[in-house]
Amino acid sequence: MQNDINFRGYVGGPLLGTAQSIAVYQNGMRINESFGEVVQWDLVPDFATHSMQIFTGGDPIFGQNALGGAITMEMKNGFNFQGANLTTSGGNHGRTNEILEYGQEFGDFGVYLGANFNYDNGYREHSESYLNTVFGDVRYRPNDDTELFVNFGQAYTDLRGNGAVPLTLMDLEGRDAVYTYPDNTHNKNYYANFGGNHFVNDKLSVQGNIFYRHMERRNYNGDEFEAGDCGKGYNFTKGTADGILCSELEVTGGSDEQYLDVSGAAISYTALGLELEDDENEVESIGAINRSNTKQNQMGLNFQSTLDHGLYNKNNTLITGLAYEFSHNSFASSTELGIIQSDRGVQGTGVLLSQDSEGENIFITNLEATTHNLAIYGSNTVDLDDVTSLNLSGRWNWASLKMEDQYSSALEGHHFFNEFNPGVGITRKLGDTLALGNTTVYATYKESSRNPSVAELGCADPAQPCRLPNSFQADPPLDEVKNRSFEFGARGVKDGLNLFGLDHSINWNATAFAGRNFNDIIFIGGNRVGTGYFRNVGNTQRMGTELAINGKLGKNITWYGNYSYVRASFETHQKIASAGHSENPHPCEGPEEYGGGGDAAATADQESCEARESYQIQVGPGDAIPGISPHIGRIGIGFIPFDGLGLFVDTEYNSRQFYRGDENNAEGKQVPGYFLLNASLEYTVPRANADSAGFSTSIFLKEEIFRYKF
C-alpha cells in the first residue's frame, strides 16, 4: 500500500532515510511532506487520477525537491468523468479492494465523489493493513473563459511492516514469520484545495490555487533492546549482579553508565520480572516499544499568468508565477521498556526511558518546526522559425527552517537557504522521415535544488545517530543540494503502416541523460543496529538511456516495450560508516563468546567491538549507489476481441543491485535481479442505457504467473 516511484535513479516515496528527489503535485497542490520531503502514496487517491505527467531532468519551474523530475496529477471531476462505477477485487492473503465513484455535470457545475476501501491480511503473521480514502471535486464553468474549483479529500491508513526474520532463521521459522511485532504506522490526512483559471482575453490567462493540508502519522514499533547488568562485567564471571540496567559494561563489573527513567532514576530490571541470561551479561527477553507522533499543517498558494504574444514577429509564450508555502511541524517520540513474548510480540512495562547517565543515548524527542518557502519563476518559449523552438526558464527559491527543541537544546536551529536555478531547452521538428515517421529532436540543460528537510537537519550528527522514524538527536548544519542535468533525445510517430493486412501505428522515443547532484544528502548507517544519520556526501551522478516504443495493430491489438539503463554513482572520495561490511577487520563476538575467557580476552573483544562500530569504508568516484537496478525492461501485449473484454500479458525485468551498506561495491554479492510475468483478464458489463447514471460492472482477474530470481 506504500509504494515508491523510482525514476532514473531518483526516488519519490514514503520512507524517511531515502534520498527524496521527485516533486509531486496534485491539482497544483504540492504533496511532498514538509517534514521529510517524503510522498505518502497511501494517502493519495490514485483511483481518482484522470491523468499523470512526469517532467524529466530537474526542471527548475517545479521548485523544491525536483532534482530528478516532477510528477503532476490531474484528478477526476464532473466534466471529465461522468456516470457511476463500482469496482471490487480480491486476492491472496485476504486482500480486498472496493472503489465507488460518481461524477455528473449539472449545467455549469460538475461534481465528482469517490471512495476507496482496501484491506490486506498480509502473507506474514500479525501483518494486516487497511486503507480508506475519499476524494471529491466541485467545479463551476459559467463560460468557456472561466473555471473555479474546490477539491477535498481525506485518508486514513493503518499499515503494518513488522521486523523481517534474518535469512539465517527463515528456513526454521518460515517465510510468514516476523522477528518482532508490532510495527504499526497510522497515517491520516485531510485537505482542501481552492483554485481557478480565467482567460482575460485571447492572449492572456491567469491561474491560481490556495490549499491547506493536515497530516498526522503515529508509529508504534516493538523492537529488541540491548542492555546488561551494571554490577556484572563484560567478563560475566566477574562482578556481582545488582539488578540495574546499563548501556555500557566495564570488563570486571561496576559500570556507572546506567539507563535512566523519566524521573532520572536508575532502572531495575528485576523489578520488571526480568533476569540475566545464564551464560552472559545480557538481560533476557528485554525489548522496547518506540512511539512517535508527527503532525503537519501545511498551507500554500500559487499564482501564475500565461501570455501569448509576438516577439519580433515570432510566436512567443511567457509564463510567470509566484509560489509560497508555510508549514508547522510537530514531532514527539518516546521509548518504553518492554518484554518480548514467546511469539516475538513486545509487551510494554510502563517504564519510559529518558537517557543514559552519560547522555549518549536520548530517548525522548519533542520538536516544533516551522518552514517558509517563497519562489518566483518564469518560462519563455519562442519559435525561432517554423520548426525550431527555444525555451528559457528560471526560478528563485528562498527558504527558512526554524527548529525549536521542547525537551532540550540539541535540536535548536534556524536555517536559511536561497538559490536561483536556470534552464534552457531547444526543440526541432524534422518532419516526416522515411524510417522514423514524424520526428522531433530536443536537448535541454536544467538546474534544480532542494534545501535539507526538518527530518534531515534533526538527524545529522555522526556521534549521535538516530533511529528513524522514531527519534532525532542533534541539529548540525547541512548544505543545500544542487542538481545540474543534461538531456538529449528524439521522439516520433509512424502512421500508415500495414502488417498482416491491418493498419499499424507506432510511437517511439529515445533519450540520453546525465544529472549530477552537488552536496547530495544520504542516510548513513550508524554504529548501532537500526540507527544512522544524514550527511552531505559530496557529488553523486545518474546517467543513462531510455528507449520506449508502443503501437496499435488494427483495432484489437496493442503492444509496448521499454528499456532503461541508469548508472548511479558516487563522484567524490569520502569515508562512510559501515560497521557490518565484510571488509571490517574488527571481529565482535560479544560477551557470550569472550566474556568468560578472562579479563584480557574480554578487554580485547570489547575494544574490537568498539572499533567495529566505528569502522568506515572508502568510497570513490564510480562506485555504484546501492539500491538502484541499472537495467529495467518491460514488454506487454493486449488483445481486445470485442468491446468490454480484454486480455493482457506483460513481463518486467529488474537487474541486480548492490546492498545498502556496500557503498564501495566490495562485498562480492548483490541483491538478485528478477523477472516477473503477469497476465490479466478484464470484462466490463455495459449499462443497459448508455445515457443513464447506473452502475457499470467490471470483472478483473490478474495472476502473477511466475517470478524468477537470478
XYZ file of C-alpha atoms in Angstrom:
710
model
C 0.000 0.000 0.000
C 3.025 2.273 0.479
C 4.934 2.383 -2.782
C 7.992 4.129 -4.166
C 8.308 5.761 -7.555
C 11.820 5.237 -8.908
C 12.805 7.226 -11.976
C 16.310 7.414 -13.420
C 17.805 6.533 -10.033
C 15.747 9.143 -8.189
C 13.057 8.335 -5.630
C 9.733 9.747 -4.532
C 8.403 7.640 -1.671
C 7.229 7.457 1.953
C 10.377 6.254 3.720
C 12.478 8.655 5.768
C 16.103 7.873 5.013
C 15.786 7.515 1.250
C 17.148 10.332 -0.894
C 13.897 12.063 -1.846
C 14.284 13.809 -5.199
C 10.930 13.995 -7.029
C 8.390 16.810 -6.566
C 4.742 15.717 -6.753
C 1.721 17.942 -7.411
C -1.981 17.029 -7.180
C -4.176 19.579 -8.998
C -1.485 22.208 -8.385
C -1.136 21.334 -4.674
C 2.332 20.172 -3.660
C 2.028 16.920 -1.689
C 5.639 16.319 -0.606
C 5.532 16.385 3.198
C 7.452 19.379 4.538
C 8.833 17.372 7.480
C 10.940 14.998 5.365
C 10.083 15.718 1.694
C 8.564 12.209 1.533
C 5.463 11.345 -0.505
C 2.831 9.318 1.365
C 1.413 7.471 -1.647
C -1.045 5.591 0.581
C -2.753 8.961 1.236
C -3.020 9.822 -2.472
C -6.406 8.907 -4.058
C -4.891 7.094 -7.050
C -8.328 5.794 -8.088
C -9.349 9.411 -8.780
C -6.383 10.194 -11.046
C -7.516 11.315 -14.505
C -4.036 11.815 -15.966
C -0.436 11.840 -14.773
C 2.548 13.512 -16.386
C 6.236 13.301 -15.499
C 8.623 16.158 -16.229
C 12.208 14.988 -16.554
C 15.604 16.390 -15.774
C 15.160 18.555 -12.700
C 13.006 21.273 -14.246
C 13.543 24.483 -12.201
C 9.911 25.569 -12.649
C 8.732 22.886 -10.198
C 10.860 24.130 -7.334
C 11.862 22.356 -4.147
C 12.937 18.709 -4.481
C 12.550 18.420 -8.276
C 16.141 17.125 -8.564
C 15.149 14.088 -10.589
C 11.934 15.433 -12.052
C 8.365 16.292 -11.163
C 5.038 14.477 -11.339
C 1.779 16.332 -11.891
C -1.595 14.658 -11.425
C -4.872 15.944 -12.806
C -7.723 14.451 -10.822
C -11.174 13.428 -11.975
C -14.049 15.896 -11.908
C -17.650 16.076 -13.036
C -16.672 17.304 -16.511
C -14.095 14.602 -17.362
C -15.780 11.678 -15.531
C -19.498 11.035 -15.737
C -21.563 8.133 -14.505
C -21.243 5.773 -11.557
C -18.745 2.958 -11.065
C -18.375 0.203 -8.524
C -15.140 -1.785 -8.719
C -14.361 -4.653 -6.367
C -11.425 -7.032 -6.329
C -9.851 -9.654 -4.113
C -6.697 -11.718 -3.897
C -4.479 -13.969 -1.823
C -3.958 -13.422 1.905
C -7.391 -11.901 2.427
C -6.857 -8.908 0.181
C -9.964 -6.955 -0.838
C -10.390 -3.619 -2.587
C -13.569 -1.652 -3.296
C -13.860 1.614 -5.239
C -17.035 3.711 -5.502
C -17.180 6.641 -7.943
C -19.819 9.073 -9.135
C -19.449 12.014 -11.487
C -22.012 14.214 -13.195
C -22.401 17.527 -14.984
C -25.244 19.778 -13.797
C -25.362 22.699 -16.198
C -22.476 24.980 -15.255
C -21.465 22.706 -12.365
C -19.538 19.443 -12.352
C -19.453 17.145 -9.318
C -17.251 14.121 -8.618
C -17.060 11.974 -5.490
C -15.094 8.763 -4.977
C -14.018 6.442 -2.166
C -11.579 3.537 -1.844
C -11.579 0.798 0.824
C -8.568 -1.533 0.778
C -7.714 -4.376 3.169
C -4.786 -6.801 3.115
C -4.246 -9.523 5.717
C -0.573 -9.867 4.693
C 1.380 -13.027 3.972
C 3.277 -12.784 7.285
C 1.947 -13.166 10.810
C 0.407 -10.097 12.520
C 0.650 -8.083 9.272
C -2.887 -6.975 8.392
C -3.235 -3.470 6.909
C -6.064 -1.325 5.643
C -6.589 1.922 3.753
C -9.629 4.213 3.426
C -9.532 7.186 1.036
C -12.157 9.741 -0.037
C -11.829 12.409 -2.746
C -14.290 14.977 -4.081
C -14.312 17.814 -6.597
C -16.853 20.570 -7.364
C -16.334 22.847 -10.389
C -18.104 25.859 -11.830
C -17.784 26.834 -15.507
C -20.082 29.771 -16.286
C -18.493 30.165 -19.734
C -15.581 28.987 -21.857
C -13.236 31.553 -20.282
C -13.664 30.871 -16.567
C -13.419 27.886 -14.245
C -13.494 27.772 -10.447
C -12.982 24.619 -8.402
C -12.658 23.182 -4.947
C -11.407 19.676 -4.337
C -11.077 17.986 -0.994
C -10.034 14.667 0.418
C -9.449 12.574 3.483
C -7.474 9.380 4.044
C -6.806 7.018 6.923
C -4.388 4.103 6.785
C -3.255 1.503 9.301
C -0.141 -0.209 7.961
C 1.987 -2.948 9.498
C 5.567 -3.650 8.449
C 6.832 -5.946 11.185
C 10.529 -6.749 11.528
C 11.804 -9.219 8.936
C 13.249 -12.546 10.036
C 17.002 -12.833 9.286
C 17.819 -15.170 6.399
C 19.600 -17.500 8.823
C 16.282 -18.108 10.643
C 13.908 -18.112 7.678
C 14.371 -21.811 6.900
C 13.489 -22.660 10.502
C 10.703 -20.146 11.103
C 9.183 -19.965 7.616
C 8.604 -17.023 5.273
C 5.476 -15.957 7.169
C 7.348 -15.402 10.451
C 8.186 -11.976 11.903
C 11.196 -11.070 14.019
C 9.388 -8.668 16.349
C 5.991 -7.017 16.350
C 4.021 -4.771 16.400
C 5.344 -2.292 13.833
C 2.355 -0.061 13.104
C 2.157 3.153 11.113
C -1.124 5.083 11.284
C -1.429 7.847 8.705
C -4.323 10.219 8.323
C -4.805 13.456 6.450
C -7.389 15.840 5.135
C -7.051 18.727 2.726
C -8.898 21.355 0.699
C -7.686 22.999 -2.489
C -9.382 26.084 -3.999
C -8.423 27.376 -7.420
C -9.393 28.597 -10.821
C -8.435 29.585 -14.326
C -9.565 32.648 -16.295
C -8.844 33.834 -19.827
C -8.634 37.624 -19.644
C -8.536 37.781 -23.443
C -7.336 35.607 -26.298
C -3.693 36.217 -25.312
C -3.637 36.376 -21.501
C -4.827 33.870 -18.916
C -4.321 33.628 -15.150
C -4.337 30.556 -12.937
C -4.061 30.104 -9.209
C -4.834 27.980 -6.199
C -4.683 28.124 -2.416
C -4.614 24.990 -0.278
C -4.480 23.602 3.235
C -3.262 20.125 4.205
C -3.188 18.408 7.582
C -1.248 15.186 8.072
C -0.728 13.073 11.168
C 1.434 9.968 11.469
C 1.729 7.720 14.524
C 4.352 4.967 14.767
C 4.217 2.149 17.308
C 7.194 -0.207 16.955
C 8.205 -3.162 19.085
C 11.952 -3.915 18.927
C 14.758 -5.695 20.698
C 16.725 -3.747 23.302
C 20.337 -4.351 24.320
C 21.226 -3.952 27.992
C 23.269 -5.633 30.689
C 23.630 -5.616 34.475
C 25.712 -2.754 35.886
C 27.224 -4.899 38.617
C 28.303 -7.761 36.361
C 31.145 -7.271 33.889
C 31.735 -7.730 30.197
C 33.668 -10.676 31.577
C 30.481 -12.104 33.034
C 32.380 -14.266 35.539
C 33.367 -11.071 37.354
C 31.291 -8.746 39.496
C 28.016 -9.205 41.313
C 24.629 -8.593 39.711
C 22.841 -5.560 41.167
C 19.674 -5.675 39.007
C 20.307 -2.258 37.375
C 20.233 -1.773 33.584
C 23.417 -0.494 31.928
C 24.165 0.698 28.400
C 27.941 0.080 28.510
C 29.720 -2.584 30.575
C 33.055 -2.476 32.398
C 35.198 -5.575 31.919
C 35.209 -6.553 35.585
C 31.853 -5.021 36.523
C 30.682 -1.922 38.333
C 29.650 0.179 35.316
C 28.081 3.571 36.048
C 26.552 4.073 32.558
C 23.010 3.387 33.675
C 19.752 3.706 31.794
C 17.520 6.292 33.473
C 13.746 6.624 33.524
C 11.872 9.910 33.066
C 12.294 10.739 36.769
C 16.085 10.415 36.455
C 16.241 7.195 38.486
C 18.189 4.090 37.526
C 16.009 1.233 36.249
C 15.783 -2.129 38.000
C 15.121 -4.919 35.514
C 14.463 -7.406 38.307
C 11.519 -5.250 39.420
C 10.082 -5.828 35.934
C 10.334 -9.597 36.345
C 13.348 -9.940 34.037
C 16.592 -11.796 34.654
C 20.033 -12.303 33.127
C 20.895 -14.929 30.545
C 22.562 -17.979 32.082
C 25.956 -17.573 30.377
C 26.320 -13.875 29.571
C 25.677 -10.398 30.913
C 22.566 -9.691 28.865
C 19.046 -9.211 30.159
C 16.792 -11.970 28.847
C 13.716 -11.112 26.721
C 14.092 -7.359 27.140
C 12.582 -5.231 24.405
C 11.370 -1.711 23.726
C 8.306 -0.015 22.308
C 9.241 3.061 20.281
C 6.430 5.554 19.788
C 6.411 8.682 17.652
C 3.775 11.178 16.597
C 4.228 13.593 13.691
C 1.765 16.380 12.921
C 1.973 18.704 9.962
C -0.141 21.685 8.968
C 0.733 22.962 5.521
C -0.667 25.963 3.643
C 0.294 27.289 0.249
C -0.691 29.460 -2.650
C 0.309 29.612 -6.302
C -0.402 32.345 -8.826
C 0.552 32.102 -12.484
C -0.070 34.030 -15.696
C 0.324 32.868 -19.296
C 0.809 35.423 -22.057
C 0.850 34.523 -25.767
C 2.272 37.416 -27.756
C 4.567 38.048 -30.682
C 8.279 38.709 -30.226
C 9.853 40.263 -33.316
C 7.147 38.586 -35.380
C 7.830 35.241 -33.706
C 5.295 33.197 -31.729
C 6.136 33.595 -28.053
C 4.636 32.280 -24.793
C 5.636 33.776 -21.444
C 4.715 32.117 -18.141
C 5.385 33.894 -14.849
C 4.457 32.787 -11.366
C 4.685 33.234 -7.617
C 4.550 30.413 -5.051
C 4.523 30.485 -1.245
C 4.250 27.635 1.232
C 4.160 27.590 5.032
C 4.172 24.604 7.343
C 4.160 23.922 11.050
C 5.540 20.550 12.120
C 5.397 18.812 15.494
C 7.345 15.674 16.322
C 7.341 13.784 19.620
C 8.807 10.388 20.460
C 9.354 8.146 23.458
C 10.727 4.703 24.287
C 9.092 2.319 26.747
C 10.866 -0.764 28.057
C 9.109 -3.956 27.047
C 9.189 -7.713 27.371
C 9.491 -9.907 24.274
C 6.859 -12.636 24.416
C 7.225 -16.188 23.116
C 5.573 -15.220 19.793
C 8.058 -12.293 19.393
C 5.470 -9.681 20.299
C 6.666 -6.879 22.608
C 4.574 -6.126 25.693
C 5.067 -2.735 27.380
C 6.096 -2.430 31.033
C 5.073 1.185 31.640
C 8.690 2.284 32.266
C 9.679 5.169 29.971
C 13.358 5.769 29.214
C 14.830 9.274 29.223
C 18.551 8.735 28.518
C 21.633 7.006 29.832
C 23.693 8.590 32.591
C 26.366 9.719 30.098
C 23.815 11.464 27.866
C 24.926 9.475 24.802
C 21.534 7.849 24.234
C 18.491 10.135 24.416
C 15.076 8.503 24.154
C 12.723 11.490 24.271
C 12.218 13.991 21.472
C 9.818 16.933 21.403
C 10.374 19.166 18.404
C 8.433 22.059 16.882
C 9.476 23.356 13.465
C 8.177 25.972 11.049
C 9.125 26.350 7.406
C 8.612 29.137 4.882
C 9.258 28.684 1.156
C 8.940 31.553 -1.314
C 9.597 31.337 -5.047
C 9.360 33.489 -8.167
C 9.636 31.751 -11.516
C 9.297 32.295 -15.236
C 9.454 30.393 -18.507
C 9.553 31.776 -22.045
C 9.199 29.758 -25.264
C 9.817 31.402 -28.615
C 9.514 29.881 -32.091
C 12.783 30.735 -33.833
C 11.286 29.505 -37.096
C 8.543 27.164 -38.252
C 10.329 24.057 -36.911
C 12.560 25.288 -34.061
C 11.578 26.454 -30.555
C 13.770 27.805 -27.764
C 12.795 27.748 -24.078
C 14.429 29.754 -21.284
C 13.316 29.293 -17.674
C 14.383 30.179 -14.176
C 13.245 30.071 -10.562
C 14.453 31.827 -7.431
C 13.810 29.942 -4.185
C 14.098 31.236 -0.631
C 13.541 29.044 2.426
C 13.544 29.422 6.200
C 13.517 26.449 8.621
C 13.234 27.179 12.328
C 13.546 24.300 14.815
C 12.628 24.657 18.499
C 13.526 21.844 20.881
C 10.857 21.476 23.572
C 12.884 18.895 25.573
C 16.499 20.088 25.457
C 18.564 22.415 23.270
C 20.158 19.836 20.949
C 17.690 20.436 18.118
C 17.610 24.232 18.249
C 18.412 25.960 14.976
C 17.323 28.495 12.383
C 18.464 27.824 8.831
C 18.137 29.945 5.681
C 18.624 28.931 2.059
C 18.268 30.710 -1.259
C 19.119 29.642 -4.799
C 18.475 30.628 -8.409
C 18.042 27.794 -10.896
C 18.083 28.372 -14.674
C 17.067 26.115 -17.543
C 17.346 26.135 -21.333
C 15.936 23.817 -23.971
C 15.675 23.637 -27.738
C 13.295 21.568 -29.870
C 13.402 20.987 -33.628
C 10.842 19.216 -35.803
C 12.466 17.117 -38.533
C 9.205 16.364 -40.277
C 8.114 13.041 -41.729
C 11.206 10.864 -42.203
C 11.028 7.631 -44.164
C 12.064 5.230 -41.409
C 11.072 7.044 -38.204
C 7.922 8.908 -39.181
C 7.126 12.377 -37.898
C 10.222 13.072 -35.780
C 11.197 15.717 -33.225
C 14.623 16.108 -31.597
C 15.374 18.070 -28.436
C 18.109 18.993 -25.967
C 17.904 20.571 -22.505
C 20.086 21.834 -19.683
C 18.380 22.362 -16.332
C 19.273 23.159 -12.741
C 17.258 22.462 -9.608
C 17.850 22.342 -5.866
C 16.423 21.395 -2.524
C 17.251 22.532 0.966
C 17.622 19.989 3.789
C 14.342 18.976 5.385
C 13.460 19.231 9.071
C 13.983 15.476 9.478
C 17.434 15.609 7.883
C 18.599 18.565 9.970
C 17.352 16.831 13.124
C 19.377 13.693 12.424
C 22.753 14.816 11.109
C 25.242 14.126 13.912
C 27.500 11.048 13.384
C 28.220 10.999 17.125
C 24.501 10.732 17.912
C 22.818 8.586 15.252
C 19.034 8.367 15.399
C 16.502 5.616 14.851
C 14.172 6.717 12.043
C 11.339 7.436 12.152
C 11.269 7.274 15.945
C 13.856 9.734 17.209
C 16.043 12.725 16.397
C 19.198 13.680 18.260
C 21.038 16.802 17.089
C 20.949 19.682 14.618
C 24.291 20.310 12.883
C 24.002 22.223 9.598
C 23.659 20.574 6.200
C 24.283 22.163 2.819
C 21.665 22.623 0.124
C 21.630 20.014 -2.660
C 22.120 21.319 -6.210
C 21.373 19.362 -9.399
C 22.605 20.055 -12.921
C 21.317 17.862 -15.726
C 21.580 17.423 -19.494
C 19.157 15.551 -21.708
C 19.196 14.765 -25.433
C 16.529 12.827 -27.249
C 14.168 12.226 -30.115
C 10.561 11.118 -30.407
C 8.272 10.304 -33.260
C 5.070 8.815 -34.642
C 4.942 6.433 -37.600
C 1.494 6.002 -39.152
C 0.221 4.353 -42.295
C 1.986 1.014 -41.839
C 0.378 -2.261 -42.881
C 1.065 -5.524 -41.066
C -0.875 -8.750 -41.685
C -3.372 -6.670 -43.620
C -4.037 -4.423 -40.595
C -3.302 -0.741 -40.065
C -0.340 -0.293 -37.736
C 0.774 2.885 -35.925
C 3.900 3.264 -33.783
C 5.019 5.825 -31.183
C 8.650 5.839 -30.062
C 11.198 7.856 -28.133
C 14.899 7.595 -27.289
C 16.680 9.657 -24.634
C 20.162 10.026 -23.171
C 20.516 11.866 -19.864
C 23.090 12.821 -17.264
C 22.460 14.542 -13.948
C 24.790 15.359 -11.093
C 23.857 16.257 -7.516
C 26.274 18.518 -5.678
C 26.389 18.201 -1.858
C 23.964 15.291 -2.066
C 22.369 14.155 1.203
C 22.054 10.459 2.007
C 21.323 8.416 5.133
C 24.409 6.669 6.555
C 24.172 3.649 8.860
C 25.204 4.405 12.444
C 27.333 2.448 14.888
C 24.286 0.755 16.416
C 21.921 -1.554 14.562
C 18.906 0.295 13.164
C 20.402 3.771 13.594
C 22.008 6.291 11.275
C 22.347 9.921 10.326
C 22.084 12.222 7.315
C 25.147 13.860 5.824
C 26.329 15.653 2.718
C 28.352 13.116 0.730
C 29.756 15.331 -1.992
C 28.691 14.667 -5.554
C 26.584 11.846 -6.977
C 25.659 11.195 -10.583
C 22.909 9.469 -12.567
C 23.425 8.940 -16.272
C 21.869 6.573 -18.758
C 19.484 5.984 -21.624
C 15.784 5.293 -22.134
C 14.159 3.573 -25.091
C 10.394 3.187 -25.472
C 8.085 2.048 -28.242
C 4.389 1.232 -28.409
C 1.949 0.512 -31.156
C -1.581 -0.403 -32.155
C -2.306 -3.126 -34.696
C -5.762 -2.766 -36.169
C -8.496 -2.105 -33.624
C -7.852 -5.045 -31.331
C -4.142 -5.388 -30.510
C -1.887 -3.055 -28.534
C 1.728 -3.639 -27.551
C 4.610 -1.846 -25.884
C 8.225 -2.236 -24.869
C 10.604 -0.046 -22.916
C 14.097 -0.295 -21.529
C 16.101 1.971 -19.256
C 19.709 1.937 -18.172
C 20.956 4.123 -15.345
C 24.423 4.320 -13.874
C 24.058 5.893 -10.425
C 27.402 6.528 -8.768
C 29.292 8.446 -6.116
C 31.678 11.011 -7.598
C 33.604 12.166 -4.522
C 36.285 10.462 -2.416
C 34.926 10.012 1.094
C 34.622 7.653 4.026
C 31.232 6.277 5.044
C 30.370 4.350 8.210
C 29.568 0.681 7.527
C 30.010 -1.423 10.658
C 28.559 -4.564 9.073
C 30.726 -4.523 5.935
C 32.625 -7.714 5.073
C 35.881 -5.730 4.854
C 35.595 -4.707 8.515
C 38.699 -6.302 10.093
C 37.444 -5.968 13.658
C 35.563 -9.006 14.993
C 32.939 -8.640 17.682
C 31.982 -11.931 19.243
C 30.339 -10.402 22.297
C 30.266 -11.432 25.963
C 28.674 -14.791 25.145
C 31.872 -15.860 23.333
C 34.677 -13.990 25.120
C 33.021 -12.751 28.267
C 34.041 -15.851 30.213
C 37.525 -16.146 28.719
C 39.320 -13.979 31.244
C 39.825 -10.243 31.647
C 42.378 -9.955 28.841
C 40.141 -11.721 26.320
C 37.115 -9.697 27.403
C 39.051 -6.414 27.161
C 40.389 -7.267 23.698
C 36.957 -8.234 22.427
C 35.299 -5.139 23.868
C 37.898 -2.897 22.220
C 37.472 -4.790 18.952
C 33.689 -4.331 19.145
C 34.122 -0.584 19.649
C 36.487 -0.422 16.666
C 33.990 -2.413 14.600
C 31.190 0.028 15.398
C 33.268 2.997 14.190
C 34.604 1.310 11.020
C 34.382 3.296 7.791
C 34.741 2.200 4.182
C 36.493 4.205 1.479
C 34.131 5.261 -1.309
C 35.402 6.818 -4.523
C 34.254 8.140 -7.896
C 32.496 5.490 -9.947
C 31.260 3.368 -7.029
C 27.623 2.464 -7.676
C 24.957 3.822 -5.326
C 23.234 0.850 -3.616
C 19.547 0.096 -4.018
C 19.267 1.011 -7.716
C 18.863 -1.570 -10.510
C 20.938 -0.444 -13.529
C 18.775 -2.294 -16.070
C 14.958 -2.298 -16.158
C 12.865 -3.564 -19.039
C 9.162 -4.152 -19.699
C 7.215 -5.611 -22.604
C 3.494 -6.254 -22.909
C 0.694 -7.054 -25.318
C -3.068 -6.616 -25.105
C -5.854 -8.197 -27.117
C -9.428 -6.840 -27.167
C -11.555 -9.261 -29.248
C -14.709 -7.195 -28.701
C -15.907 -4.247 -26.626
C -15.759 -4.971 -22.913
C -13.318 -7.925 -22.991
C -9.544 -7.546 -22.733
C -6.643 -9.985 -22.292
C -3.256 -8.575 -21.297
C 0.171 -10.166 -20.752
C 3.284 -8.316 -19.609
C 6.708 -9.092 -18.217
C 9.155 -6.971 -16.234
C 12.892 -7.366 -15.740
C 14.991 -5.781 -12.980
C 18.734 -6.391 -12.795
C 20.846 -6.954 -9.710
C 21.692 -4.103 -7.344
C 24.192 -3.544 -4.564
C 23.137 -3.941 -0.939
C 22.750 -0.824 1.177
C 25.885 -0.560 3.312
C 28.074 -1.717 0.412
C 28.721 1.757 -0.970
C 32.239 0.766 -2.129
C 30.826 -2.273 -4.010
C 33.335 -4.640 -2.374
C 31.032 -7.225 -0.762
C 31.152 -9.502 -3.813
C 27.405 -10.165 -3.751
C 24.297 -8.257 -4.774
C 20.542 -8.281 -4.318
C 19.348 -10.729 -7.014
C 17.621 -9.469 -10.124
C 14.306 -10.929 -11.225
C 11.792 -11.493 -13.994
C 8.079 -11.063 -13.315
C 5.371 -12.319 -15.686
C 1.741 -11.221 -15.257
C -1.477 -11.994 -17.088
C -4.859 -10.330 -16.624
C -8.386 -10.688 -17.983
C -10.958 -7.893 -17.753
C -14.617 -7.911 -18.736
C -16.974 -4.945 -18.385
C -20.735 -5.485 -18.406
C -22.226 -2.457 -20.216
C -25.118 -0.480 -18.788
C -28.487 -1.168 -20.391
C -28.843 2.553 -21.150
C -25.607 4.272 -22.056
C -27.102 7.653 -21.144
C -28.228 6.564 -17.690
C -26.323 7.120 -14.467
C -26.492 3.469 -13.471
C -23.511 1.374 -12.433
C -21.190 -0.472 -14.788
C -19.599 -3.704 -13.578
C -16.039 -4.847 -14.243
C -14.664 -8.337 -13.712
C -10.888 -8.243 -13.424
C -8.634 -11.265 -12.938
C -4.875 -10.861 -12.531
C -2.312 -13.551 -11.849
C 1.423 -13.465 -11.279
C 2.415 -16.440 -13.433
C 5.980 -16.711 -12.184
C 8.821 -14.796 -10.593
C 12.384 -15.850 -11.332
C 15.415 -14.576 -9.441
C 18.969 -14.790 -10.713
